[in-house]
Tab-separated table of C-alpha atoms in Angstrom:
chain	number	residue	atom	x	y	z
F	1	UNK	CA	7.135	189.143	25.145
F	2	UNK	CA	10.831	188.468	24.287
F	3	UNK	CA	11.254	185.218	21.631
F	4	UNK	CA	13.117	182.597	23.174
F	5	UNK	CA	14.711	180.725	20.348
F	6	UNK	CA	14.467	177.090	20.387
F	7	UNK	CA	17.084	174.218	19.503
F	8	UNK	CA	14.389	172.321	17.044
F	9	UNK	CA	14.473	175.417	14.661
F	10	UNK	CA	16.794	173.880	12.392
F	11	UNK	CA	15.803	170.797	12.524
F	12	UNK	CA	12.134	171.822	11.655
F	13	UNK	CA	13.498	173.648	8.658
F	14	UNK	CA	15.823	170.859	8.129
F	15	UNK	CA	13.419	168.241	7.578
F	16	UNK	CA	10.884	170.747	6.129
F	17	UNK	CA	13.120	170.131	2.635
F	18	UNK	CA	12.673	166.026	2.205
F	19	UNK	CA	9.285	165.527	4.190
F	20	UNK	CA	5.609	166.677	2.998
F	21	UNK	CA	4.595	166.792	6.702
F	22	UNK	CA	6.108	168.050	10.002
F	23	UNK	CA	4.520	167.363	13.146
F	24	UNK	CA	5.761	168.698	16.421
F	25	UNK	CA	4.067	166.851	19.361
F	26	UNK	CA	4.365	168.201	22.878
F	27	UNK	CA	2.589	169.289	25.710
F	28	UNK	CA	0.368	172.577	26.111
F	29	UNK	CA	2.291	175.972	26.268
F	30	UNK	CA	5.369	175.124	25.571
F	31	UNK	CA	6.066	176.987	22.401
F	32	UNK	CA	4.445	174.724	19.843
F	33	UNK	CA	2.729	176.792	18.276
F	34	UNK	CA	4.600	180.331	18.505
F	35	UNK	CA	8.030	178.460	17.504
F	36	UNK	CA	6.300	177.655	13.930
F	37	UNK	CA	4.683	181.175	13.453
F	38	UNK	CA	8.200	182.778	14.233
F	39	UNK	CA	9.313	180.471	10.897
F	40	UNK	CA	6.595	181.069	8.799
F	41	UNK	CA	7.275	184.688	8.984
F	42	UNK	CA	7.897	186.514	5.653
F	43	UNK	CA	6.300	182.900	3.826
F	44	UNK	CA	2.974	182.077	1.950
F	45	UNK	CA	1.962	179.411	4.543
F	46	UNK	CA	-1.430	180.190	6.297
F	47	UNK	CA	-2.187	179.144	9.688
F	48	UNK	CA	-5.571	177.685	11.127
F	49	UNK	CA	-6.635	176.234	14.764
F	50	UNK	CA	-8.391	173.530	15.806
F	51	UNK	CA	-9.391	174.768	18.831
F	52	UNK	CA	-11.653	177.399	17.075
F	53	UNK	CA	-14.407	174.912	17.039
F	54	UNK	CA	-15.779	175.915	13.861
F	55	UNK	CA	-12.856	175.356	12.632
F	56	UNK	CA	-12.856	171.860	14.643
F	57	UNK	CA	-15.953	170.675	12.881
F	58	UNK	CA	-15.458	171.418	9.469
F	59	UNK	CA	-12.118	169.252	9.417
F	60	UNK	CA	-14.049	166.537	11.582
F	61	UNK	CA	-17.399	166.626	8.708
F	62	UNK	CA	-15.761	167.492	5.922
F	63	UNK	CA	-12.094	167.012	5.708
F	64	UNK	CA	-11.796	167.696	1.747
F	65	UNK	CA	-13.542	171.083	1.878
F	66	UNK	CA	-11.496	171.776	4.973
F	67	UNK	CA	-8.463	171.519	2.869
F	68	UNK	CA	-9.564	172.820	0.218
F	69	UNK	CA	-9.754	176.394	2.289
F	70	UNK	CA	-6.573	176.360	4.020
F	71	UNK	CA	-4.563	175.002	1.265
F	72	UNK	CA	-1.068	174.194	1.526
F	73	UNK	CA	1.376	174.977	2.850
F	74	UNK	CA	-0.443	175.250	5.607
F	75	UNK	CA	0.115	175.163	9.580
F	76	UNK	CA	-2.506	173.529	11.137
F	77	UNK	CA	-2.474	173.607	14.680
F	78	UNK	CA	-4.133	170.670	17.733
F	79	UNK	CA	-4.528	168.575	15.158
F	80	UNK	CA	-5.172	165.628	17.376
F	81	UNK	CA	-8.706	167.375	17.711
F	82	UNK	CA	-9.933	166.081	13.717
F	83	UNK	CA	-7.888	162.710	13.025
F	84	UNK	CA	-10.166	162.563	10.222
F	85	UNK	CA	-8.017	164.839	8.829
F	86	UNK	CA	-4.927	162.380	8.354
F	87	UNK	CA	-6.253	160.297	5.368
F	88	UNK	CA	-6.528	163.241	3.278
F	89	UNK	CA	-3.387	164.743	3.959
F	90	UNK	CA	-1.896	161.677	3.252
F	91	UNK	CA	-3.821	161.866	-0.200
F	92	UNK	CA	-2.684	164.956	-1.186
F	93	UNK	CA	0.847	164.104	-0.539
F	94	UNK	CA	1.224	161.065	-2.431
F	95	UNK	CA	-0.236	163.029	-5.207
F	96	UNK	CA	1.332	166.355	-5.222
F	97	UNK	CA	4.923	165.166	-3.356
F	98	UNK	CA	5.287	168.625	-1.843
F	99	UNK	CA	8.175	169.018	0.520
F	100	UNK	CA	6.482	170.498	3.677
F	101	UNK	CA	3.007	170.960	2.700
F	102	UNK	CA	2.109	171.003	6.181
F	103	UNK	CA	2.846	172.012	9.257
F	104	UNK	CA	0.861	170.199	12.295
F	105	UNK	CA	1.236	170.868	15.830
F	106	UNK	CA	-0.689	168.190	18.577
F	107	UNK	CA	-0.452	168.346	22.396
F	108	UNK	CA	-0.524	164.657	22.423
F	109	UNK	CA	2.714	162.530	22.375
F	110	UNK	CA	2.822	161.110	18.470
F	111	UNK	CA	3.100	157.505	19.065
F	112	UNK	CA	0.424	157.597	21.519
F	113	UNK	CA	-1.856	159.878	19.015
F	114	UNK	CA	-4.376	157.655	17.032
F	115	UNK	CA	-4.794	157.904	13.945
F	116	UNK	CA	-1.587	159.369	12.539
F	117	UNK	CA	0.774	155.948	12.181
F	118	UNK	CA	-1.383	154.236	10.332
F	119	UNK	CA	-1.805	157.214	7.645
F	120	UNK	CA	0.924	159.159	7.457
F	121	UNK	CA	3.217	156.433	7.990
F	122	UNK	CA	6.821	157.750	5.634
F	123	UNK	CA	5.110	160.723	4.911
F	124	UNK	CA	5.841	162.701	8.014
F	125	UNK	CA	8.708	164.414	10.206
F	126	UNK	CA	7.806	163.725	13.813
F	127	UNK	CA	9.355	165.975	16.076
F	128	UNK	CA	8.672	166.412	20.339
F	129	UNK	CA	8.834	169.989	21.538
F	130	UNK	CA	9.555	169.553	25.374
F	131	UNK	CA	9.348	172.958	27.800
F	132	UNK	CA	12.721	174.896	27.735
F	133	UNK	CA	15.917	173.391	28.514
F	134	UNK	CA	19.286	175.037	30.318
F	135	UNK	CA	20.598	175.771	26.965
F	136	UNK	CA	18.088	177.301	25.463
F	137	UNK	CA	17.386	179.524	28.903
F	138	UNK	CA	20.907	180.441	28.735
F	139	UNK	CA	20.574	181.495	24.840
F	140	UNK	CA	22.806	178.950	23.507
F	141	UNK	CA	22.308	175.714	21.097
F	142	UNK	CA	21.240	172.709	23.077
F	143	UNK	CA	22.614	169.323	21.844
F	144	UNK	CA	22.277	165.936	23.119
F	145	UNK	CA	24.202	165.511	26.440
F	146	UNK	CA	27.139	162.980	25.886
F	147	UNK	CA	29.420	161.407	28.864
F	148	UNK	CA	32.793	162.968	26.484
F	149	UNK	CA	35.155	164.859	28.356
F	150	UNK	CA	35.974	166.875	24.956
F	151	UNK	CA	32.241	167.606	24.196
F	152	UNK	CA	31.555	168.706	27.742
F	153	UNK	CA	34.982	171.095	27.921
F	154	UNK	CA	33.185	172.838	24.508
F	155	UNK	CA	29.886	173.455	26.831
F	156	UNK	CA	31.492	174.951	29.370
F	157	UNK	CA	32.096	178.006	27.087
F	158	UNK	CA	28.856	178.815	26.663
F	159	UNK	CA	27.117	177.932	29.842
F	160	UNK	CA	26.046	180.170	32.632
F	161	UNK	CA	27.701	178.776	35.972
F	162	UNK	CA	25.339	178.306	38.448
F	163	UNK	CA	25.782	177.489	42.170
F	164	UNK	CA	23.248	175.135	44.289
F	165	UNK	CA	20.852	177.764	45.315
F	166	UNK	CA	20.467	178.710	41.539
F	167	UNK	CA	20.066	175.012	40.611
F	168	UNK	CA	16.999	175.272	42.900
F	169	UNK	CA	15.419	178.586	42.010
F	170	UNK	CA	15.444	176.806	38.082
F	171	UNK	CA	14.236	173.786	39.569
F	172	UNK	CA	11.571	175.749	41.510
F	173	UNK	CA	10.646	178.179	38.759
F	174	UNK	CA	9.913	175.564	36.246
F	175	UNK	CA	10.844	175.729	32.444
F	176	UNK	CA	7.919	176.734	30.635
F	177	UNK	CA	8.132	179.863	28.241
F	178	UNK	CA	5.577	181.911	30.044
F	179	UNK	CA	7.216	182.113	32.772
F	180	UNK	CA	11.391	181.826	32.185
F	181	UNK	CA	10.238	185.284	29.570
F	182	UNK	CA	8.669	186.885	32.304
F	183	UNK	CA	5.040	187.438	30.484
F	184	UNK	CA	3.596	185.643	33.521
F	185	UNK	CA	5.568	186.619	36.848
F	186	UNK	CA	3.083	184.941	38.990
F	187	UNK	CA	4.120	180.753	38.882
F	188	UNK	CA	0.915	179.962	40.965
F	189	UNK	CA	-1.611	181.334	38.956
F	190	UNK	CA	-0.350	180.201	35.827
F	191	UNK	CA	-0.099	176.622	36.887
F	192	UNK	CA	-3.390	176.581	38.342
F	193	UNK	CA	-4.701	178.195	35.664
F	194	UNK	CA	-2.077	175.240	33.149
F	195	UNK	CA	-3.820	172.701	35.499
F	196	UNK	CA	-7.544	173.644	35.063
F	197	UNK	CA	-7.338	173.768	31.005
F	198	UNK	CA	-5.693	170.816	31.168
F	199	UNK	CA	-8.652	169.064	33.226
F	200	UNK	CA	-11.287	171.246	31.718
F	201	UNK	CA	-9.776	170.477	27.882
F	202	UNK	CA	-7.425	167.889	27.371
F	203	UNK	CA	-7.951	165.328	29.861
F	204	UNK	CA	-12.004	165.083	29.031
F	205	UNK	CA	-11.249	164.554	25.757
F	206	UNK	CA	-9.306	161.371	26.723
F	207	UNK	CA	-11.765	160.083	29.275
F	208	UNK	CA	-15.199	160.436	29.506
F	209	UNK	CA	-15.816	160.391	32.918
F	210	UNK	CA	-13.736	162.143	35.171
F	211	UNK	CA	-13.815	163.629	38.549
F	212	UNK	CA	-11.577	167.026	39.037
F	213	UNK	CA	-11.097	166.560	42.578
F	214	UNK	CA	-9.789	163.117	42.126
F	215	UNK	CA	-7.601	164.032	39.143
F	216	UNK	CA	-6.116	166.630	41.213
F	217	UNK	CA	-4.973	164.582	44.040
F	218	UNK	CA	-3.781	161.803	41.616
F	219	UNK	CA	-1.514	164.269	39.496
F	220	UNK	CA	-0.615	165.533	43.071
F	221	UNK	CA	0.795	161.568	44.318
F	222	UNK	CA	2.157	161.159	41.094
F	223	UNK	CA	4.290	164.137	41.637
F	224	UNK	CA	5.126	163.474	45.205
F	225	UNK	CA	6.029	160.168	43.457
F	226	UNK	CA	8.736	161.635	40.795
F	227	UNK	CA	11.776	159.998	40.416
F	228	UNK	CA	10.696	157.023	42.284
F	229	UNK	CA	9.878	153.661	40.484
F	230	UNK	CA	5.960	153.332	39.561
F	231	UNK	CA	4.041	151.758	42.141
F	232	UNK	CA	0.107	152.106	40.994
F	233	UNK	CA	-1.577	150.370	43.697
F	234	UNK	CA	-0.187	153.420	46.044
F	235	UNK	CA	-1.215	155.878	43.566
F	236	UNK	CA	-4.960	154.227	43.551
F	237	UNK	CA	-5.145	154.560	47.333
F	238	UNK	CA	-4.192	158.124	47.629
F	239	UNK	CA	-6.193	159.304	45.133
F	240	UNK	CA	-9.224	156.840	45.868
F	241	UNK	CA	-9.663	155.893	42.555
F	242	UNK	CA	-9.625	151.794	41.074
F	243	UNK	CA	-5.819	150.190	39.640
F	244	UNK	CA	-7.574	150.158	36.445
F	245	UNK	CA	-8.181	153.987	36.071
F	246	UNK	CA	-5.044	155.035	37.699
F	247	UNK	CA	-3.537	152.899	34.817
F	248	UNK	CA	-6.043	155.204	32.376
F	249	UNK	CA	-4.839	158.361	34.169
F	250	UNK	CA	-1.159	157.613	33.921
F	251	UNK	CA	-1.856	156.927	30.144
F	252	UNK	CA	-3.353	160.483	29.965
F	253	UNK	CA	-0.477	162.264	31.672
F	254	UNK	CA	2.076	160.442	29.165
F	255	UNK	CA	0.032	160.884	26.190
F	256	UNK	CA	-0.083	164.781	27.054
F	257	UNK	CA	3.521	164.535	27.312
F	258	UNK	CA	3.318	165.269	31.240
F	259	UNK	CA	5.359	162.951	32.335
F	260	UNK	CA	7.375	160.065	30.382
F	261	UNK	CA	9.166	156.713	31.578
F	262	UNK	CA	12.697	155.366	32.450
F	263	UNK	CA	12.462	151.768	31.494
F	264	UNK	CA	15.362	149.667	33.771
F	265	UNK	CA	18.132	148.414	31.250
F	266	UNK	CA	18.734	144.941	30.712
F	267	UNK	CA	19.729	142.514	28.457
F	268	UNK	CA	20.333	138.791	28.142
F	269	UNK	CA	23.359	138.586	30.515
F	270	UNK	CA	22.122	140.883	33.908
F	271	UNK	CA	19.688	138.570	35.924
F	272	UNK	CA	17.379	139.404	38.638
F	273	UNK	CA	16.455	143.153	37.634
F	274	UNK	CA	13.215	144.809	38.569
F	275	UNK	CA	11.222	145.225	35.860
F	276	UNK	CA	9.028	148.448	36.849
F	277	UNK	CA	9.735	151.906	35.030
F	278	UNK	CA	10.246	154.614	36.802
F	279	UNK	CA	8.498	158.071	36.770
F	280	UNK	CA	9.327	161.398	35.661
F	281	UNK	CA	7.788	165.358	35.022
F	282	UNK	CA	9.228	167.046	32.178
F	283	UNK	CA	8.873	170.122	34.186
F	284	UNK	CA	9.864	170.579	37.962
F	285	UNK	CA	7.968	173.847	38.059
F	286	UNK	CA	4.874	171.643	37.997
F	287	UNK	CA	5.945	169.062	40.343
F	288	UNK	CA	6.827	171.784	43.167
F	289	UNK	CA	3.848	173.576	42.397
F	290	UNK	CA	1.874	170.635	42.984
F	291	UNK	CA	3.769	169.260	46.220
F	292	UNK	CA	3.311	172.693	47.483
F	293	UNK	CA	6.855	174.187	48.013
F	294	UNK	CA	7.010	177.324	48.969
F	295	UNK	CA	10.264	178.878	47.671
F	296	UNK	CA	13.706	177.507	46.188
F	297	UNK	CA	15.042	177.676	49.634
F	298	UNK	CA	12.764	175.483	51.159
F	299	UNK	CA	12.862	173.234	48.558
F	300	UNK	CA	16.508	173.196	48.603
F	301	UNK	CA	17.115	172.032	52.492
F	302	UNK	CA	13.532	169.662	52.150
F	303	UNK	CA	12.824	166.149	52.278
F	304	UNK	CA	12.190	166.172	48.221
F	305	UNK	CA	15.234	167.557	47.440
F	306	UNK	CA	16.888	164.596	45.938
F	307	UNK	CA	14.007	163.647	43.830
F	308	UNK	CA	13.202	166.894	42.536
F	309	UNK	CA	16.979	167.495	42.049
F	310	UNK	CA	17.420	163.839	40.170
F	311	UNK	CA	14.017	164.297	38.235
F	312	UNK	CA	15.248	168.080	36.699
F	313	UNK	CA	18.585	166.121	35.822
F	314	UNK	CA	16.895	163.468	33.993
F	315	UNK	CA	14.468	165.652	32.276
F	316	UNK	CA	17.139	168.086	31.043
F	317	UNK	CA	18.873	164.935	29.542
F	318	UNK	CA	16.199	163.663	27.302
F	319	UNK	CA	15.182	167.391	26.794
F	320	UNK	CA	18.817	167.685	25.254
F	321	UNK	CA	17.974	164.970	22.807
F	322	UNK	CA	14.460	165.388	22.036
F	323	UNK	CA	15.498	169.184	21.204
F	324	UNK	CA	18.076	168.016	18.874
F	325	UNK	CA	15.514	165.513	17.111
F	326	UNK	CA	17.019	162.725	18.224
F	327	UNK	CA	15.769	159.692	20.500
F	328	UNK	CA	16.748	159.922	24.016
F	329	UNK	CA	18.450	155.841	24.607
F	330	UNK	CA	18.338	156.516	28.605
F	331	UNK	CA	17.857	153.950	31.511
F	332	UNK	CA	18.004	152.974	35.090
F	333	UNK	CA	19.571	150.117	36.598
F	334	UNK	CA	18.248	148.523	39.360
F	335	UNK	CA	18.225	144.787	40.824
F	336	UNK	CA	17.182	142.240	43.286
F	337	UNK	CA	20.002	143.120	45.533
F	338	UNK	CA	18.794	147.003	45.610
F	339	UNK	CA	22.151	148.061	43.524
F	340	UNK	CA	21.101	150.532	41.219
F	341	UNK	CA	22.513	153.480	38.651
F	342	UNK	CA	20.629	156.464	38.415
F	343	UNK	CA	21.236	156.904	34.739
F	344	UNK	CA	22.232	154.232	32.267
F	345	UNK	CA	23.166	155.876	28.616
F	346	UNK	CA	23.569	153.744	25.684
F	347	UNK	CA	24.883	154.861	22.713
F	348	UNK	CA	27.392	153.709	19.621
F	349	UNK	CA	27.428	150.473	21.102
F	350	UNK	CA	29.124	151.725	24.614
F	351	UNK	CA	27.326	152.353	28.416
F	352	UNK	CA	27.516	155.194	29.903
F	353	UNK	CA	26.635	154.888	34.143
F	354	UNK	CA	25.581	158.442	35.446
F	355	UNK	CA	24.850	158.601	39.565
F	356	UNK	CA	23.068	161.870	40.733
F	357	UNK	CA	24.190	163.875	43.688
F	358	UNK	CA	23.387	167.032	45.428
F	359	UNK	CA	27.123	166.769	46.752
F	360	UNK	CA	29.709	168.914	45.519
F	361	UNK	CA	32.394	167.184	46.467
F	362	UNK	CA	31.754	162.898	45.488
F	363	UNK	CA	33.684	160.388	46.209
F	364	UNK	CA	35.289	157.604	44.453
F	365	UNK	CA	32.729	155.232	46.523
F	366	UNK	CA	29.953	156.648	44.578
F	367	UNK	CA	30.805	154.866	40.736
F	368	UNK	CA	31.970	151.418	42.967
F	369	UNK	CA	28.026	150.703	41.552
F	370	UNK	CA	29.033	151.086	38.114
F	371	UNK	CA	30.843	147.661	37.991
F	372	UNK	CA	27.796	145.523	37.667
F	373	UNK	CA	27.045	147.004	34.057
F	374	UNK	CA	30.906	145.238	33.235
F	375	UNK	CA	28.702	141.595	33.059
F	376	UNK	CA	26.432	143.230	30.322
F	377	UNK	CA	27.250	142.026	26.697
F	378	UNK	CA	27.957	146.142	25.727
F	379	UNK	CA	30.891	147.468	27.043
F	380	UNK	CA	31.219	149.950	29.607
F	381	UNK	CA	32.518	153.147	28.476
F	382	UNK	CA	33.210	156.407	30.745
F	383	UNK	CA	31.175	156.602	33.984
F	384	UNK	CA	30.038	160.435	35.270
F	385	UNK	CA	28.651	162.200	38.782
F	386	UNK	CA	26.541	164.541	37.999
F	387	UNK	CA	26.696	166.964	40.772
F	388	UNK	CA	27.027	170.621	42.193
F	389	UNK	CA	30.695	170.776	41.943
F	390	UNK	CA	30.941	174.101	40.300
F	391	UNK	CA	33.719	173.320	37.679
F	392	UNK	CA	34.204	169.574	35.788
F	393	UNK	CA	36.331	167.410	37.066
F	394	UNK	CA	37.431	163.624	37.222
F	395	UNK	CA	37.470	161.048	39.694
F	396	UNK	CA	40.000	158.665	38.112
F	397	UNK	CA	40.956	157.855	34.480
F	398	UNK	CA	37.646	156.425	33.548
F	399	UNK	CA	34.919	158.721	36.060
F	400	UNK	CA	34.224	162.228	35.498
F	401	UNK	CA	32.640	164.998	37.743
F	402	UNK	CA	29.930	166.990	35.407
F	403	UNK	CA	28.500	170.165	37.085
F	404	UNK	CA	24.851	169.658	36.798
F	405	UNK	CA	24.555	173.218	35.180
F	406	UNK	CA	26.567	171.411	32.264
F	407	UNK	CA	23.957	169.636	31.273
C-alpha cells in the first residue's frame, strides 16, 4: 500500500524537540499508528501495542516493569487501554527531562480521555489525527483554511479542480486511508467491518451494557441527523433507547472522535440565540454508508444532498486546522428569528461569515444574513460562499466566492 503523507508530520517532529511526550488522539484507522512508524524509521525507538492483551495487562498490573521493557523512546500505541500507565510516564519525565521519550497514540479524543490531564498535565504534545483531508488526497500541504483572498489565490496552485459530480464521488467515497490508497476497494465491507470493531471493541469498553442492534440504528439517526442542530429526544425515539443513554451514546461517538460539535457563537451583545450545538461526522464516507446511498450520483440529486454536502465542508475546515496542530475557532449562528450563518470563523480578533451552497452561481442575496454578526462586539471581517463555482471569485468588495474544492 502506497504512504499517504500526512500534514501533522512536521508538527509531530516539531514538537518532538521541546516536549517529553507526544500524543496523537484520533479515531480508529485513520493513520495513527502507521504515520508514527513511517517517522521512527531508521531511529532507536521501539514500538509496543496495547491491544496485544498481554501486553495490555502488564502495563495495567505493573506499570514500572512495563516500562522498564520497552524503554524509551518508545511508541506506545491505544494507550487509553492502561491509564495506569500515565503516572509513571509522568515520573520518568520529570526525572530524566527527555525531549520525546514517548510516543502515544489513543483512539479516544484527549480531553475526553481520563486519566491523562491530570498527569501529564505540561508534559505532553497533544495532537488530533482526523481521516484524510483534500490536501493531503491531492498530495499537497494542508493548512488551516482562512477567509484571505491572497492565501486562497496561493491554494489554487496546488489544488486539483474538481467539478460537482467529483465533489460527490469524495463525499461518497469517504476519507479514510484504506480506502482513498486503494488497499480496500470495497467501501461496504470495510465500513461494516469499521462499524463492528468499533461496537465489538471500543464502544464496550465505554459502556457496559450495550445492545448492537440498538447502537446501530442510533449511529444510523445520528447520521441521518448530520448537519442538523442536536435534538436528543428524536434520536431516543428512533433508536428506542432512554434521553439519558442517547446522551451516553453521543458521549461515546465524540470521545471516539466520530463525530464532534459546532457550538452557536455568541457573545454579550447578540440576544435571543439558540443555544443547541449542532452535529457533525468527520467522515462522509460513514454517514452515506450508514444512510444507505447507493452511489455519488444518487447522492448527488437526493434529499441529503445539502447536509452531506455542508457536513464534508465543515469537516474539511476543522480537518485543515486540526492537521496543522492548531484549534479549529469555528461556529454557527443561529437565532430566535430562524436567521442563521452556516459557518462563523473567528480569528485575530475579526469574524469571518461562511454560507454553504451546492449552487455554482450565488447571489448577492445569499451574505444579506451576514449583517447580524455587525451588532457583535468583534468586527466583521470578509464574508465567503463556499460553493461549486469552479474558479474563486467575489461577490462585492467585502464577499468572496471559494470553490469548495479550495478548501
Amino acid at each position: 500500500m502506497k504512504y499517504i503523507s500526512r500534514s501533522l508530520e512536521k508538527i509531530v517532529m516539531q514538537v518532538t524537540q521541546e516536549y517529553p511526550v507526544v500524543l496523537v488522539t484520533g479515531p480508529r484507522q485513520v493513520g495513527k499508528t502507521t504515520m508514527l512508524q513511517k517517522l521512527m524509521e531508521g531511529t532507536a525507538r521501539s514500538y509496543v501495542t496495547l491491544d496485544d492483551l498481554n501486553e495490555r495487562n502488564l502495563a495495567k498490573t505493573d506499570p514500572e516493569m512495563f516500562l522498564q521493557l520497552h524503554k524509551p523512546p518508545v511508541l506506545i500505541d491505544e494507550v487509553q487501554y492502561a491509564p495506569e500507565l500515565f503516572s509513571y510516564i509522568k515520573i520518568y519525565a520529570d526525572k530524566n527531562h527527555e525531549p520525546g521519550a514517548f510516543w502515544l497514540t489513543g483512539s479516544q479524543i484527549f480531553k475526553l480521555m481520563k486519566g491523562v490531564q491530570e498527569s501529564l498535565a505540561g508534559r505532553v504534545a497533544v495532537l488530533s489525527l482526523t481521516s484524510l483531508s483534500q490536501g493531503e488526497i491531492d498530495g499537497v500541504d494542508t493548512t488551516p483554511f482562512e477567509v484571505d483572498i491572497d492565501k486562497l489565490t496561493d491554494r489554487m496552485t496546488n489544488r486539483k479542480v474538481l467539478d460537482t459530480p467529483a465533489v460527490f464521488e469524495r463525499i461518497f467515497c469517504g476519507s479514510m486511508p484504506a480506502i482513498v490508497s486503494g488497499q480496500n476497494t470495497n467501501r461496504q465491507i470495510f465500513y461494516s467491518s469499521y462499524l463492528s470493531t468499533y461496537i465489538q471493541r471500543d464502544i464496550r469498553d465505554l459502556s457496559d451494557s450495550i445492545d448492537s442492534l440498538k447502537f446501530m440504528r442510533f449511529i444510523t439517526a445520528v447520521a441521518a441527523r448530520c448537519s442538523g442542530m442536536v435534538n436528543v429526544s428524536e434520536l431516543a425515539q428512533t433508536a428506542e433507547i432512554s434521553q439519558v443513554q442517547a446522551k451516553s451514546w453521543l458521549h461515546i461517538l465524540e470521545t471516539l472522535g466520530i463525530i464532534f460539535y459546532l457550538h452557536p457563537y455568541s457573545n454579550n451583545l447578540l440576544k435571543r440565540l439558540v443555544k443547541t450545538p449542532k452535529l457533525y461526522f468527520y467522515d462522509t464516507g460513514l454517514v452515506c454508508y450508514l444512510t444507505k446511498w447507493s452511489s455519488p450520483e444518487v447522492l448527488e440529486c437526493g434529499a441529503m444532498n445539502g447536509a452531506i454536502l455542508e457536513n464534508y465542508v465543515v469537516s474539511e475546515i476543522a480537518k485543515s486546522y486540526l492537521n496543522s496542530g492548531a484549534e479549529p475557532y469555528i461556529y454557527y449562528y443561529r437565532d430566535k428569528d430562524a436567521k442563521e450563518i452556516d459557518i462563523v470563523m473567528e480569528h485575530d480578533g475579526i469574524l469571518n461569515p461562511v454560507e454553504i451552497k451546492k449552487t455554482a452561481n450565488p447571489g448577492s442575496e445569499l451574505t444579506r444574513v451576514f449583517a447580524v454578526l455587525d451588532r457583535a462586539s468583534v468586527p466583521r471581517g470578509k464574508g465567503a460562499i463556499l460553493c461549486m463555482k469552479p474558479t474563486l471569485g467575489a461577490i462585492d468588495r467585502d464577499n468572496l466566492i471559494v470553490p469548495i474544492w479550495l478548501i
